[in-house]
PDB file of C-alpha atoms and ligand atoms in Angstrom:
ATOM      1  CA  UNK A   9     121.018  47.832 112.816  1.00 44.00           C
ATOM      2  CA  UNK A  10     121.448  46.160 116.177  1.00 55.00           C
ATOM      3  CA  UNK A  11     118.925  46.275 118.965  1.00 64.00           C
ATOM      4  CA  UNK A  12     121.405  45.415 121.741  1.00 69.00           C
ATOM      5  CA  UNK A  13     122.012  48.364 124.061  1.00 78.00           C
ATOM      6  CA  UNK A  14     124.424  47.804 126.891  1.00 74.00           C
ATOM      7  CA  UNK A  15     122.570  50.360 129.032  1.00 76.00           C
ATOM      8  CA  UNK A  16     119.964  47.678 129.809  1.00 86.00           C
ATOM      9  CA  UNK A  17     122.626  45.404 131.244  1.00 92.00           C
ATOM     10  CA  UNK A  18     125.187  47.773 132.800  1.00 95.00           C
ATOM     11  CA  UNK A  19     126.460  46.573 136.163  1.00 96.00           C
ATOM     12  CA  UNK A  20     124.991  43.061 135.869  1.00 97.00           C
ATOM     13  CA  UNK A  21     126.834  39.872 136.875  1.00 98.00           C
ATOM     14  CA  UNK A  22     128.531  39.636 133.463  1.00 98.00           C
ATOM     15  CA  UNK A  23     129.896  43.175 133.875  1.00 98.00           C
ATOM     16  CA  UNK A  24     131.147  42.281 137.364  1.00 98.00           C
ATOM     17  CA  UNK A  25     133.162  39.373 135.945  1.00 98.00           C
ATOM     18  CA  UNK A  26     134.355  41.227 132.836  1.00 98.00           C
ATOM     19  CA  UNK A  27     135.324  44.449 134.581  1.00 98.00           C
ATOM     20  CA  UNK A  28     136.983  42.712 137.547  1.00 98.00           C
ATOM     21  CA  UNK A  29     139.169  40.787 135.096  1.00 99.00           C
ATOM     22  CA  UNK A  30     139.803  43.947 133.061  1.00 98.00           C
ATOM     23  CA  UNK A  31     140.953  45.930 136.102  1.00 98.00           C
ATOM     24  CA  UNK A  32     143.214  43.158 137.440  1.00 98.00           C
ATOM     25  CA  UNK A  33     144.758  42.776 133.976  1.00 98.00           C
ATOM     26  CA  UNK A  34     145.361  46.492 133.491  1.00 98.00           C
ATOM     27  CA  UNK A  35     146.755  46.955 136.974  1.00 98.00           C
ATOM     28  CA  UNK A  36     149.444  44.470 136.062  1.00 98.00           C
ATOM     29  CA  UNK A  37     150.102  45.796 132.539  1.00 98.00           C
ATOM     30  CA  UNK A  38     150.554  49.367 133.785  1.00 98.00           C
ATOM     31  CA  UNK A  39     153.222  48.365 136.282  1.00 98.00           C
ATOM     32  CA  UNK A  40     155.829  48.422 133.513  1.00 97.00           C
ATOM     33  CA  UNK A  41     156.798  51.894 132.356  1.00 97.00           C
ATOM     34  CA  UNK A  42     156.691  51.285 128.582  1.00 97.00           C
ATOM     35  CA  UNK A  43     153.640  52.721 126.799  1.00 98.00           C
ATOM     36  CA  UNK A  44     150.569  50.510 126.513  1.00 98.00           C
ATOM     37  CA  UNK A  45     147.966  50.615 123.726  1.00 98.00           C
ATOM     38  CA  UNK A  46     144.481  49.423 124.658  1.00 98.00           C
ATOM     39  CA  UNK A  47     142.030  48.507 121.897  1.00 98.00           C
ATOM     40  CA  UNK A  48     138.383  48.208 123.006  1.00 98.00           C
ATOM     41  CA  UNK A  49     136.700  46.614 119.976  1.00 98.00           C
ATOM     42  CA  UNK A  50     133.102  46.991 121.243  1.00 98.00           C
ATOM     43  CA  UNK A  51     133.103  50.058 123.464  1.00 98.00           C
ATOM     44  CA  UNK A  52     129.426  50.830 124.161  1.00 97.00           C
ATOM     45  CA  UNK A  53     128.413  54.258 125.520  1.00 96.00           C
ATOM     46  CA  UNK A  54     131.175  54.498 128.119  1.00 97.00           C
ATOM     47  CA  UNK A  55     129.054  55.645 131.058  1.00 95.00           C
ATOM     48  CA  UNK A  56     125.607  54.484 132.178  1.00 94.00           C
ATOM     49  CA  UNK A  57     123.060  55.789 134.642  1.00 92.00           C
ATOM     50  CA  UNK A  58     121.830  53.034 136.908  1.00 90.00           C
ATOM     51  CA  UNK A  59     118.839  55.127 137.940  1.00 84.00           C
ATOM     52  CA  UNK A  60     117.896  55.950 134.334  1.00 70.00           C
ATOM     53  CA  UNK A  61     115.139  54.486 132.162  1.00 66.00           C
ATOM     54  CA  UNK A  62     117.327  51.887 130.461  1.00 62.00           C
ATOM     55  CA  UNK A  63     118.778  50.342 133.580  1.00 60.00           C
ATOM     56  CA  UNK A  64     115.412  50.376 135.338  1.00 64.00           C
ATOM     57  CA  UNK A  65     113.802  48.385 132.555  1.00 59.00           C
ATOM     58  CA  UNK A  66     115.526  45.263 133.751  1.00 62.00           C
ATOM     59  CA  UNK A  67     117.361  46.488 136.860  1.00 80.00           C
ATOM     60  CA  UNK A  68     120.080  43.926 136.171  1.00 92.00           C
ATOM     61  CA  UNK A  69     122.556  45.871 138.275  1.00 94.00           C
ATOM     62  CA  UNK A  70     120.454  45.015 141.356  1.00 93.00           C
ATOM     63  CA  UNK A  71     121.802  41.465 141.059  1.00 95.00           C
ATOM     64  CA  UNK A  72     125.272  42.669 140.079  1.00 97.00           C
ATOM     65  CA  UNK A  73     127.212  45.659 141.402  1.00 96.00           C
ATOM     66  CA  UNK A  74     124.415  46.606 143.843  1.00 94.00           C
ATOM     67  CA  UNK A  75     124.929  43.394 145.825  1.00 96.00           C
ATOM     68  CA  UNK A  76     128.623  44.170 146.275  1.00 96.00           C
ATOM     69  CA  UNK A  77     128.099  47.709 147.562  1.00 94.00           C
ATOM     70  CA  UNK A  78     125.040  46.921 149.693  1.00 92.00           C
ATOM     71  CA  UNK A  79     125.264  47.822 153.377  1.00 90.00           C
ATOM     72  CA  UNK A  80     126.298  44.676 155.196  1.00 91.00           C
ATOM     73  CA  UNK A  81     128.222  43.224 152.235  1.00 93.00           C
ATOM     74  CA  UNK A  82     131.223  41.262 153.561  1.00 96.00           C
ATOM     75  CA  UNK A  83     134.838  42.338 153.199  1.00 97.00           C
ATOM     76  CA  UNK A  84     135.721  41.755 149.564  1.00 98.00           C
ATOM     77  CA  UNK A  85     138.696  39.918 148.103  1.00 98.00           C
ATOM     78  CA  UNK A  86     141.276  42.338 146.624  1.00 98.00           C
ATOM     79  CA  UNK A  87     140.317  41.949 142.939  1.00 98.00           C
ATOM     80  CA  UNK A  88     136.630  42.420 143.720  1.00 98.00           C
ATOM     81  CA  UNK A  89     137.411  45.320 146.047  1.00 98.00           C
ATOM     82  CA  UNK A  90     139.435  46.996 143.273  1.00 98.00           C
ATOM     83  CA  UNK A  91     136.368  46.667 141.005  1.00 98.00           C
ATOM     84  CA  UNK A  92     134.025  48.161 143.622  1.00 97.00           C
ATOM     85  CA  UNK A  93     136.514  50.970 144.305  1.00 97.00           C
ATOM     86  CA  UNK A  94     136.591  51.719 140.577  1.00 97.00           C
ATOM     87  CA  UNK A  95     132.787  51.976 140.353  1.00 97.00           C
ATOM     88  CA  UNK A  96     132.680  54.067 143.547  1.00 96.00           C
ATOM     89  CA  UNK A  97     135.209  56.488 142.050  1.00 96.00           C
ATOM     90  CA  UNK A  98     132.511  57.519 139.554  1.00 96.00           C
ATOM     91  CA  UNK A  99     129.946  58.143 142.294  1.00 95.00           C
ATOM     92  CA  UNK A 100     129.810  60.624 145.115  1.00 87.00           C
ATOM     93  CA  UNK A 101     128.265  59.455 148.356  1.00 77.00           C
ATOM     94  CA  UNK A 102     126.920  55.995 149.092  1.00 75.00           C
ATOM     95  CA  UNK A 103     124.530  55.563 146.158  1.00 83.00           C
ATOM     96  CA  UNK A 104     125.723  53.948 142.916  1.00 90.00           C
ATOM     97  CA  UNK A 105     124.016  56.000 140.237  1.00 91.00           C
ATOM     98  CA  UNK A 106     126.677  55.951 137.552  1.00 94.00           C
ATOM     99  CA  UNK A 107     128.264  52.835 136.126  1.00 95.00           C
ATOM    100  CA  UNK A 108     131.522  53.076 134.164  1.00 97.00           C
ATOM    101  CA  UNK A 109     131.747  50.935 131.052  1.00 97.00           C
ATOM    102  CA  UNK A 110     135.015  49.504 129.773  1.00 98.00           C
ATOM    103  CA  UNK A 111     136.211  52.764 128.076  1.00 98.00           C
ATOM    104  CA  UNK A 112     136.039  54.721 131.332  1.00 98.00           C
ATOM    105  CA  UNK A 113     137.466  51.936 133.459  1.00 98.00           C
ATOM    106  CA  UNK A 114     140.405  51.597 131.070  1.00 98.00           C
ATOM    107  CA  UNK A 115     141.033  55.331 130.745  1.00 98.00           C
ATOM    108  CA  UNK A 116     141.157  55.742 134.521  1.00 97.00           C
ATOM    109  CA  UNK A 117     143.923  53.156 134.787  1.00 98.00           C
ATOM    110  CA  UNK A 118     146.083  54.495 131.944  1.00 98.00           C
ATOM    111  CA  UNK A 119     149.145  56.686 132.351  1.00 97.00           C
ATOM    112  CA  UNK A 120     149.634  59.849 130.246  1.00 96.00           C
ATOM    113  CA  UNK A 121     151.780  58.059 127.675  1.00 97.00           C
ATOM    114  CA  UNK A 122     149.331  55.180 127.102  1.00 98.00           C
ATOM    115  CA  UNK A 123     146.751  55.169 124.285  1.00 98.00           C
ATOM    116  CA  UNK A 124     143.141  53.993 124.081  1.00 98.00           C
ATOM    117  CA  UNK A 125     141.248  53.283 120.844  1.00 98.00           C
ATOM    118  CA  UNK A 126     137.508  52.809 121.173  1.00 98.00           C
ATOM    119  CA  UNK A 127     135.393  51.202 118.433  1.00 98.00           C
ATOM    120  CA  UNK A 128     131.604  51.547 118.400  1.00 98.00           C
ATOM    121  CA  UNK A 129     129.220  50.925 115.505  1.00 96.00           C
ATOM    122  CA  UNK A 130     125.808  51.828 116.940  1.00 94.00           C
ATOM    123  CA  UNK A 131     125.084  55.502 116.116  1.00 95.00           C
ATOM    124  CA  UNK A 132     123.288  56.220 119.413  1.00 94.00           C
ATOM    125  CA  UNK A 133     125.977  54.629 121.562  1.00 95.00           C
ATOM    126  CA  UNK A 134     128.642  56.279 119.424  1.00 97.00           C
ATOM    127  CA  UNK A 135     127.120  59.723 120.054  1.00 97.00           C
ATOM    128  CA  UNK A 136     126.890  59.042 123.782  1.00 96.00           C
ATOM    129  CA  UNK A 137     130.443  57.675 123.859  1.00 97.00           C
ATOM    130  CA  UNK A 138     131.885  60.630 121.951  1.00 97.00           C
ATOM    131  CA  UNK A 139     130.078  63.068 124.283  1.00 97.00           C
ATOM    132  CA  UNK A 140     131.229  61.245 127.413  1.00 96.00           C
ATOM    133  CA  UNK A 141     134.825  60.964 126.201  1.00 97.00           C
ATOM    134  CA  UNK A 142     134.918  64.674 125.270  1.00 96.00           C
ATOM    135  CA  UNK A 143     134.286  65.529 128.928  1.00 93.00           C
ATOM    136  CA  UNK A 144     137.420  63.642 129.933  1.00 91.00           C
ATOM    137  CA  UNK A 145     139.537  66.192 128.061  1.00 88.00           C
ATOM    138  CA  UNK A 146     141.982  63.365 127.448  1.00 89.00           C
ATOM    139  CA  UNK A 147     143.118  64.866 124.139  1.00 90.00           C
ATOM    140  CA  UNK A 148     144.895  62.471 121.832  1.00 93.00           C
ATOM    141  CA  UNK A 149     145.153  59.752 124.452  1.00 97.00           C
ATOM    142  CA  UNK A 150     141.637  58.495 123.620  1.00 98.00           C
ATOM    143  CA  UNK A 151     140.305  58.027 120.086  1.00 98.00           C
ATOM    144  CA  UNK A 152     136.650  57.192 119.348  1.00 98.00           C
ATOM    145  CA  UNK A 153     136.221  55.383 116.050  1.00 98.00           C
ATOM    146  CA  UNK A 154     132.925  54.729 114.260  1.00 98.00           C
ATOM    147  CA  UNK A 155     134.208  51.469 112.809  1.00 97.00           C
ATOM    148  CA  UNK A 156     133.759  47.734 113.008  1.00 98.00           C
ATOM    149  CA  UNK A 157     136.087  46.810 115.873  1.00 98.00           C
ATOM    150  CA  UNK A 158     136.800  43.338 114.462  1.00 98.00           C
ATOM    151  CA  UNK A 159     138.369  44.951 111.401  1.00 98.00           C
ATOM    152  CA  UNK A 160     139.456  48.307 112.821  1.00 98.00           C
ATOM    153  CA  UNK A 161     142.026  46.955 115.261  1.00 98.00           C
ATOM    154  CA  UNK A 162     144.130  45.529 112.440  1.00 98.00           C
ATOM    155  CA  UNK A 163     145.744  48.865 111.668  1.00 98.00           C
ATOM    156  CA  UNK A 164     146.903  49.254 115.292  1.00 98.00           C
ATOM    157  CA  UNK A 165     148.644  45.883 115.576  1.00 98.00           C
ATOM    158  CA  UNK A 166     151.498  45.721 116.351  1.00 98.00           C
ATOM    159  CA  UNK A 167     151.447  48.938 118.432  1.00 97.00           C
ATOM    160  CA  UNK A 168     154.454  51.300 118.477  1.00 93.00           C
ATOM    161  CA  UNK A 169     155.857  50.241 121.865  1.00 95.00           C
ATOM    162  CA  UNK A 170     154.882  46.598 121.235  1.00 97.00           C
ATOM    163  CA  UNK A 171     152.627  46.413 124.299  1.00 98.00           C
ATOM    164  CA  UNK A 172     148.860  46.049 123.884  1.00 98.00           C
ATOM    165  CA  UNK A 173     145.694  44.859 125.533  1.00 98.00           C
ATOM    166  CA  UNK A 174     142.729  44.041 123.299  1.00 99.00           C
ATOM    167  CA  UNK A 175     139.321  43.796 124.963  1.00 99.00           C
ATOM    168  CA  UNK A 176     136.768  42.119 122.706  1.00 98.00           C
ATOM    169  CA  UNK A 177     133.253  42.334 124.117  1.00 98.00           C
ATOM    170  CA  UNK A 178     130.621  41.882 121.388  1.00 98.00           C
ATOM    171  CA  UNK A 179     126.921  41.565 122.173  1.00 94.00           C
ATOM    172  CA  UNK A 180     126.746  38.274 120.193  1.00 96.00           C
ATOM    173  CA  UNK A 181     123.407  39.476 118.947  1.00 90.00           C
ATOM    174  CA  UNK A 182     124.332  38.093 115.573  1.00 91.00           C
ATOM    175  CA  UNK A 183     125.371  34.469 115.391  1.00 91.00           C
ATOM    176  CA  UNK A 184     128.363  35.287 113.183  1.00 96.00           C
ATOM    177  CA  UNK A 185     129.952  37.316 116.020  1.00 98.00           C
ATOM    178  CA  UNK A 186     131.328  34.010 117.387  1.00 98.00           C
ATOM    179  CA  UNK A 187     133.159  33.296 114.132  1.00 98.00           C
ATOM    180  CA  UNK A 188     134.357  36.895 113.914  1.00 98.00           C
ATOM    181  CA  UNK A 189     135.870  36.646 117.396  1.00 98.00           C
ATOM    182  CA  UNK A 190     137.827  33.558 116.341  1.00 98.00           C
ATOM    183  CA  UNK A 191     138.964  35.118 113.067  1.00 98.00           C
ATOM    184  CA  UNK A 192     140.037  38.261 114.882  1.00 98.00           C
ATOM    185  CA  UNK A 193     141.923  36.266 117.519  1.00 98.00           C
ATOM    186  CA  UNK A 194     143.786  34.259 114.849  1.00 98.00           C
ATOM    187  CA  UNK A 195     144.582  37.319 112.747  1.00 98.00           C
ATOM    188  CA  UNK A 196     145.688  39.390 115.764  1.00 98.00           C
ATOM    189  CA  UNK A 197     148.048  36.683 116.999  1.00 98.00           C
ATOM    190  CA  UNK A 198     149.682  36.692 113.576  1.00 98.00           C
ATOM    191  CA  UNK A 199     150.059  40.470 113.647  1.00 98.00           C
ATOM    192  CA  UNK A 200     151.117  40.728 117.265  1.00 98.00           C
ATOM    193  CA  UNK A 201     151.808  37.444 119.020  1.00 98.00           C
ATOM    194  CA  UNK A 202     152.758  38.914 122.407  1.00 98.00           C
ATOM    195  CA  UNK A 203     149.657  41.080 122.960  1.00 98.00           C
ATOM    196  CA  UNK A 204     147.223  40.344 125.768  1.00 98.00           C
ATOM    197  CA  UNK A 205     143.772  39.446 124.395  1.00 99.00           C
ATOM    198  CA  UNK A 206     140.631  39.316 126.545  1.00 99.00           C
ATOM    199  CA  UNK A 207     137.371  37.955 125.146  1.00 98.00           C
ATOM    200  CA  UNK A 208     134.014  38.020 126.921  1.00 98.00           C
ATOM    201  CA  UNK A 209     131.309  35.576 125.853  1.00 98.00           C
ATOM    202  CA  UNK A 210     127.852  34.511 127.084  1.00 98.00           C
ATOM    203  CA  UNK A 211     127.290  30.970 128.342  1.00 97.00           C
ATOM    204  CA  UNK A 212     123.963  30.125 126.772  1.00 95.00           C
ATOM    205  CA  UNK A 213     122.495  26.961 125.246  1.00 93.00           C
ATOM    206  CA  UNK A 214     123.809  27.602 121.755  1.00 94.00           C
ATOM    207  CA  UNK A 215     126.489  25.505 120.010  1.00 95.00           C
ATOM    208  CA  UNK A 216     128.552  28.521 118.933  1.00 97.00           C
ATOM    209  CA  UNK A 217     128.736  29.827 122.512  1.00 97.00           C
ATOM    210  CA  UNK A 218     129.726  26.408 123.792  1.00 97.00           C
ATOM    211  CA  UNK A 219     132.428  26.023 121.132  1.00 98.00           C
ATOM    212  CA  UNK A 220     134.007  29.461 121.434  1.00 98.00           C
ATOM    213  CA  UNK A 221     136.242  28.926 124.504  1.00 98.00           C
ATOM    214  CA  UNK A 222     137.220  25.469 123.246  1.00 98.00           C
ATOM    215  CA  UNK A 223     138.283  26.913 119.904  1.00 98.00           C
ATOM    216  CA  UNK A 224     140.125  29.831 121.515  1.00 98.00           C
ATOM    217  CA  UNK A 225     141.979  27.320 123.681  1.00 98.00           C
ATOM    218  CA  UNK A 226     143.003  25.327 120.589  1.00 98.00           C
ATOM    219  CA  UNK A 227     144.135  28.516 118.865  1.00 98.00           C
ATOM    220  CA  UNK A 228     146.242  29.662 121.830  1.00 98.00           C
ATOM    221  CA  UNK A 229     147.739  26.213 122.344  1.00 98.00           C
ATOM    222  CA  UNK A 230     148.663  25.829 118.673  1.00 97.00           C
ATOM    223  CA  UNK A 231     150.287  29.271 118.746  1.00 98.00           C
ATOM    224  CA  UNK A 232     152.249  28.269 121.858  1.00 98.00           C
ATOM    225  CA  UNK A 233     150.600  30.996 123.950  1.00 98.00           C
ATOM    226  CA  UNK A 234     149.423  30.907 127.535  1.00 98.00           C
ATOM    227  CA  UNK A 235     145.691  31.249 128.237  1.00 98.00           C
ATOM    228  CA  UNK A 236     143.263  31.642 131.119  1.00 98.00           C
ATOM    229  CA  UNK A 237     139.562  30.846 131.162  1.00 98.00           C
ATOM    230  CA  UNK A 238     137.241  32.047 133.936  1.00 98.00           C
ATOM    231  CA  UNK A 239     133.478  31.501 134.101  1.00 98.00           C
ATOM    232  CA  UNK A 240     130.783  32.730 136.455  1.00 98.00           C
ATOM    233  CA  UNK A 241     127.339  31.125 136.691  1.00 98.00           C
ATOM    234  CA  UNK A 242     124.686  32.833 138.792  1.00 98.00           C
ATOM    235  CA  UNK A 243     121.641  30.667 138.079  1.00 96.00           C
ATOM    236  CA  UNK A 244     120.215  27.724 136.176  1.00 93.00           C
ATOM    237  CA  UNK A 245     119.815  28.031 132.414  1.00 89.00           C
ATOM    238  CA  UNK A 246     116.573  26.032 132.465  1.00 85.00           C
ATOM    239  CA  UNK A 247     113.296  27.594 131.381  1.00 78.00           C
ATOM    240  CA  UNK A 248     111.062  28.364 134.367  1.00 74.00           C
ATOM    241  CA  UNK A 249     107.286  28.319 134.686  1.00 74.00           C
ATOM    242  CA  UNK A 250     105.488  31.509 135.658  1.00 73.00           C
ATOM    243  CA  UNK A 251     102.431  31.660 137.954  1.00 74.00           C
ATOM    244  CA  UNK A 252     100.202  31.862 134.857  1.00 78.00           C
ATOM    245  CA  UNK A 253     101.693  28.636 133.476  1.00 76.00           C
ATOM    246  CA  UNK A 254     103.826  30.242 130.723  1.00 76.00           C
ATOM    247  CA  UNK A 255     107.465  29.278 130.323  1.00 76.00           C
ATOM    248  CA  UNK A 256     110.010  32.008 130.808  1.00 74.00           C
ATOM    249  CA  UNK A 257     113.644  32.299 129.717  1.00 74.00           C
ATOM    250  CA  UNK A 258     115.870  32.819 132.731  1.00 78.00           C
ATOM    251  CA  UNK A 259     117.901  35.760 131.313  1.00 90.00           C
ATOM    252  CA  UNK A 260     121.672  35.426 130.999  1.00 95.00           C
ATOM    253  CA  UNK A 261     122.665  32.718 133.499  1.00 97.00           C
ATOM    254  CA  UNK A 262     126.449  32.737 133.044  1.00 98.00           C
ATOM    255  CA  UNK A 263     129.369  34.191 131.138  1.00 98.00           C
ATOM    256  CA  UNK A 264     133.056  33.679 130.645  1.00 98.00           C
ATOM    257  CA  UNK A 265     136.293  35.528 130.032  1.00 98.00           C
ATOM    258  CA  UNK A 266     138.978  33.927 127.902  1.00 99.00           C
ATOM    259  CA  UNK A 267     142.429  35.520 127.866  1.00 99.00           C
ATOM    260  CA  UNK A 268     145.414  34.810 125.663  1.00 98.00           C
ATOM    261  CA  UNK A 269     148.770  35.876 127.146  1.00 98.00           C
ATOM    262  CA  UNK A 270     147.132  36.817 130.487  1.00 98.00           C
ATOM    263  CA  UNK A 271     149.239  38.543 133.140  1.00 98.00           C
ATOM    264  CA  UNK A 272     150.889  35.862 135.281  1.00 97.00           C
ATOM    265  CA  UNK A 273     149.285  37.446 138.364  1.00 97.00           C
ATOM    266  CA  UNK A 274     145.713  37.035 137.120  1.00 98.00           C
ATOM    267  CA  UNK A 275     145.133  33.414 138.027  1.00 98.00           C
ATOM    268  CA  UNK A 276     145.921  33.886 141.706  1.00 98.00           C
ATOM    269  CA  UNK A 277     143.792  37.058 141.866  1.00 98.00           C
ATOM    270  CA  UNK A 278     140.797  35.234 140.366  1.00 98.00           C
ATOM    271  CA  UNK A 279     141.301  32.068 142.372  1.00 98.00           C
ATOM    272  CA  UNK A 280     140.808  34.265 145.380  1.00 97.00           C
ATOM    273  CA  UNK A 281     137.942  36.431 144.058  1.00 98.00           C
ATOM    274  CA  UNK A 282     135.821  34.123 141.856  1.00 98.00           C
ATOM    275  CA  UNK A 283     134.360  31.948 144.646  1.00 98.00           C
ATOM    276  CA  UNK A 284     133.254  35.100 146.472  1.00 98.00           C
ATOM    277  CA  UNK A 285     131.813  36.536 143.258  1.00 98.00           C
ATOM    278  CA  UNK A 286     129.749  33.371 142.734  1.00 98.00           C
ATOM    279  CA  UNK A 287     128.615  33.370 146.338  1.00 98.00           C
ATOM    280  CA  UNK A 288     127.571  37.017 146.443  1.00 98.00           C
ATOM    281  CA  UNK A 289     125.918  37.081 143.017  1.00 98.00           C
ATOM    282  CA  UNK A 290     124.135  33.702 143.288  1.00 98.00           C
ATOM    283  CA  UNK A 291     120.513  33.774 142.172  1.00 96.00           C
ATOM    284  CA  UNK A 292     119.872  30.110 142.873  1.00 96.00           C
ATOM    285  CA  UNK A 293     121.666  26.954 143.969  1.00 96.00           C
ATOM    286  CA  UNK A 294     123.301  26.512 140.564  1.00 96.00           C
ATOM    287  CA  UNK A 295     125.698  29.413 141.098  1.00 97.00           C
ATOM    288  CA  UNK A 296     129.287  28.362 140.534  1.00 98.00           C
ATOM    289  CA  UNK A 297     132.570  29.336 138.908  1.00 98.00           C
ATOM    290  CA  UNK A 298     135.424  27.717 137.011  1.00 98.00           C
ATOM    291  CA  UNK A 299     139.010  28.765 136.477  1.00 98.00           C
ATOM    292  CA  UNK A 300     141.535  27.009 134.289  1.00 98.00           C
ATOM    293  CA  UNK A 301     144.706  27.986 132.528  1.00 98.00           C
ATOM    294  CA  UNK A 302     147.333  26.511 130.275  1.00 97.00           C
ATOM    295  CA  UNK A 303     150.326  27.126 128.071  1.00 91.00           C
TER     296      UNK A 303
HETATM  297  N1  LIG B 109     132.593  46.824 126.330  1.00 94.42           N
HETATM  298  C1  LIG B 109     131.480  47.587 126.882  1.00 94.42           C
HETATM  299  C2  LIG B 109     131.633  47.644 128.384  1.00 94.42           C
HETATM  300  O1  LIG B 109     132.214  46.720 128.983  1.00 94.42           O
HETATM  301  O2  LIG B 109     131.204  48.631 128.978  1.00 94.42           O
HETATM  302  C3  LIG B 109     130.139  47.031 126.497  1.00 94.42           C
HETATM  303  C4  LIG B 109     129.997  46.730 125.044  1.00 94.42           C
HETATM  304  S1  LIG B 109     128.463  46.059 124.545  1.00 94.42           S
HETATM  305  C5  LIG B 109     128.475  44.454 125.201  1.00 94.42           C
HETATM  306  C6  LIG B 109     128.741  45.795 122.828  1.00 94.42           C
HETATM  307  C7  LIG B 109     128.753  47.064 121.993  1.00 94.42           C
HETATM  308  O3  LIG B 109     129.315  46.778 120.722  1.00 94.42           O
HETATM  309  C8  LIG B 109     127.384  47.663 121.706  1.00 94.42           C
HETATM  310  O4  LIG B 109     127.383  49.008 122.117  1.00 94.42           O
HETATM  311  C9  LIG B 109     127.219  47.550 120.185  1.00 94.42           C
HETATM  312  O5  LIG B 109     126.534  48.663 119.622  1.00 94.42           O
HETATM  313  C10 LIG B 109     128.646  47.534 119.707  1.00 94.42           C
HETATM  314  N2  LIG B 109     128.925  46.832 118.447  1.00 94.42           N
HETATM  315  C11 LIG B 109     128.270  45.779 117.890  1.00 94.42           C
HETATM  316  N3  LIG B 109     128.959  45.306 116.829  1.00 94.42           N
HETATM  317  C12 LIG B 109     130.088  46.063 116.714  1.00 94.42           C
HETATM  318  C13 LIG B 109     131.224  46.027 115.847  1.00 94.42           C
HETATM  319  N4  LIG B 109     131.325  45.115 114.874  1.00 94.42           N
HETATM  320  N5  LIG B 109     132.205  46.937 116.037  1.00 94.42           N
HETATM  321  C14 LIG B 109     132.118  47.855 117.037  1.00 94.42           C
HETATM  322  N6  LIG B 109     131.064  47.931 117.893  1.00 94.42           N
HETATM  323  C15 LIG B 109     130.061  47.039 117.733  1.00 94.42           C
END
């Protein structure tokens, strides 16, 4: 079974990018009245405690969400402010103790007639997710499925009202996740060509990670679909030397979001917010961002 637990990473710079993009995308998709189906292929536990044992082990949120809510943080660009407002909505008072994962962010933005399907394979995260979702009392709006999300979404595409957002956020713990993302993207476009698809991926020195956005771009272009690719780098990916002379991996230095059929409003929102994200989350002089689109 997998060892990846999102609780160690909740609220880090990758979550800031992913969840800011998710919120901006959903805000646009819920403007139209017709029902929306959201498929979250890798849901995680849904809610995380930032003051709990897991988050403290690496305290990654200190260099993520915590920097954006810190006293003295500058006025935020609208997309980043919407993200901070979302996280604050799960916390009373000034402290940020609870961090909402994608299932809770999505559910909060849905209307009564929209549907959310959550896929989670890890038994511990599944139990936590099911318990957290039960407290929402959302009834049949939210379904928790103990299934492989790559495969499980097939039965929901195309959705009844022909409007869907698919968020695909694997841990990439296993090398074949990269290939599965591509297979799922190709298969989903065949099933439902007009859906909005959002893929998160880590930017790490590994050929599969490097190739993924390039291959998604080729896929979207060949299918005649529009795409958007945003990346956020917070530090160098080079190994560093510790005081004792050992070499140390830097931790995740960067990540990207690749969207097929993105909302037309997303590019402008990110053009405005990404530079500020890179500036506020910078851990060294290598911090930067990119934003490109096509189709
Ligand atoms: N999307 C979540 C969020 O933004 O809050 C975080 C998800 S985390 C990066 C990835 C999750 O996928 C882990 O909880 C892991 O147990 C789960 N997982 C791994 N492989 C899976 C699969 N094939 N299908 C469904 N869930 C899977």
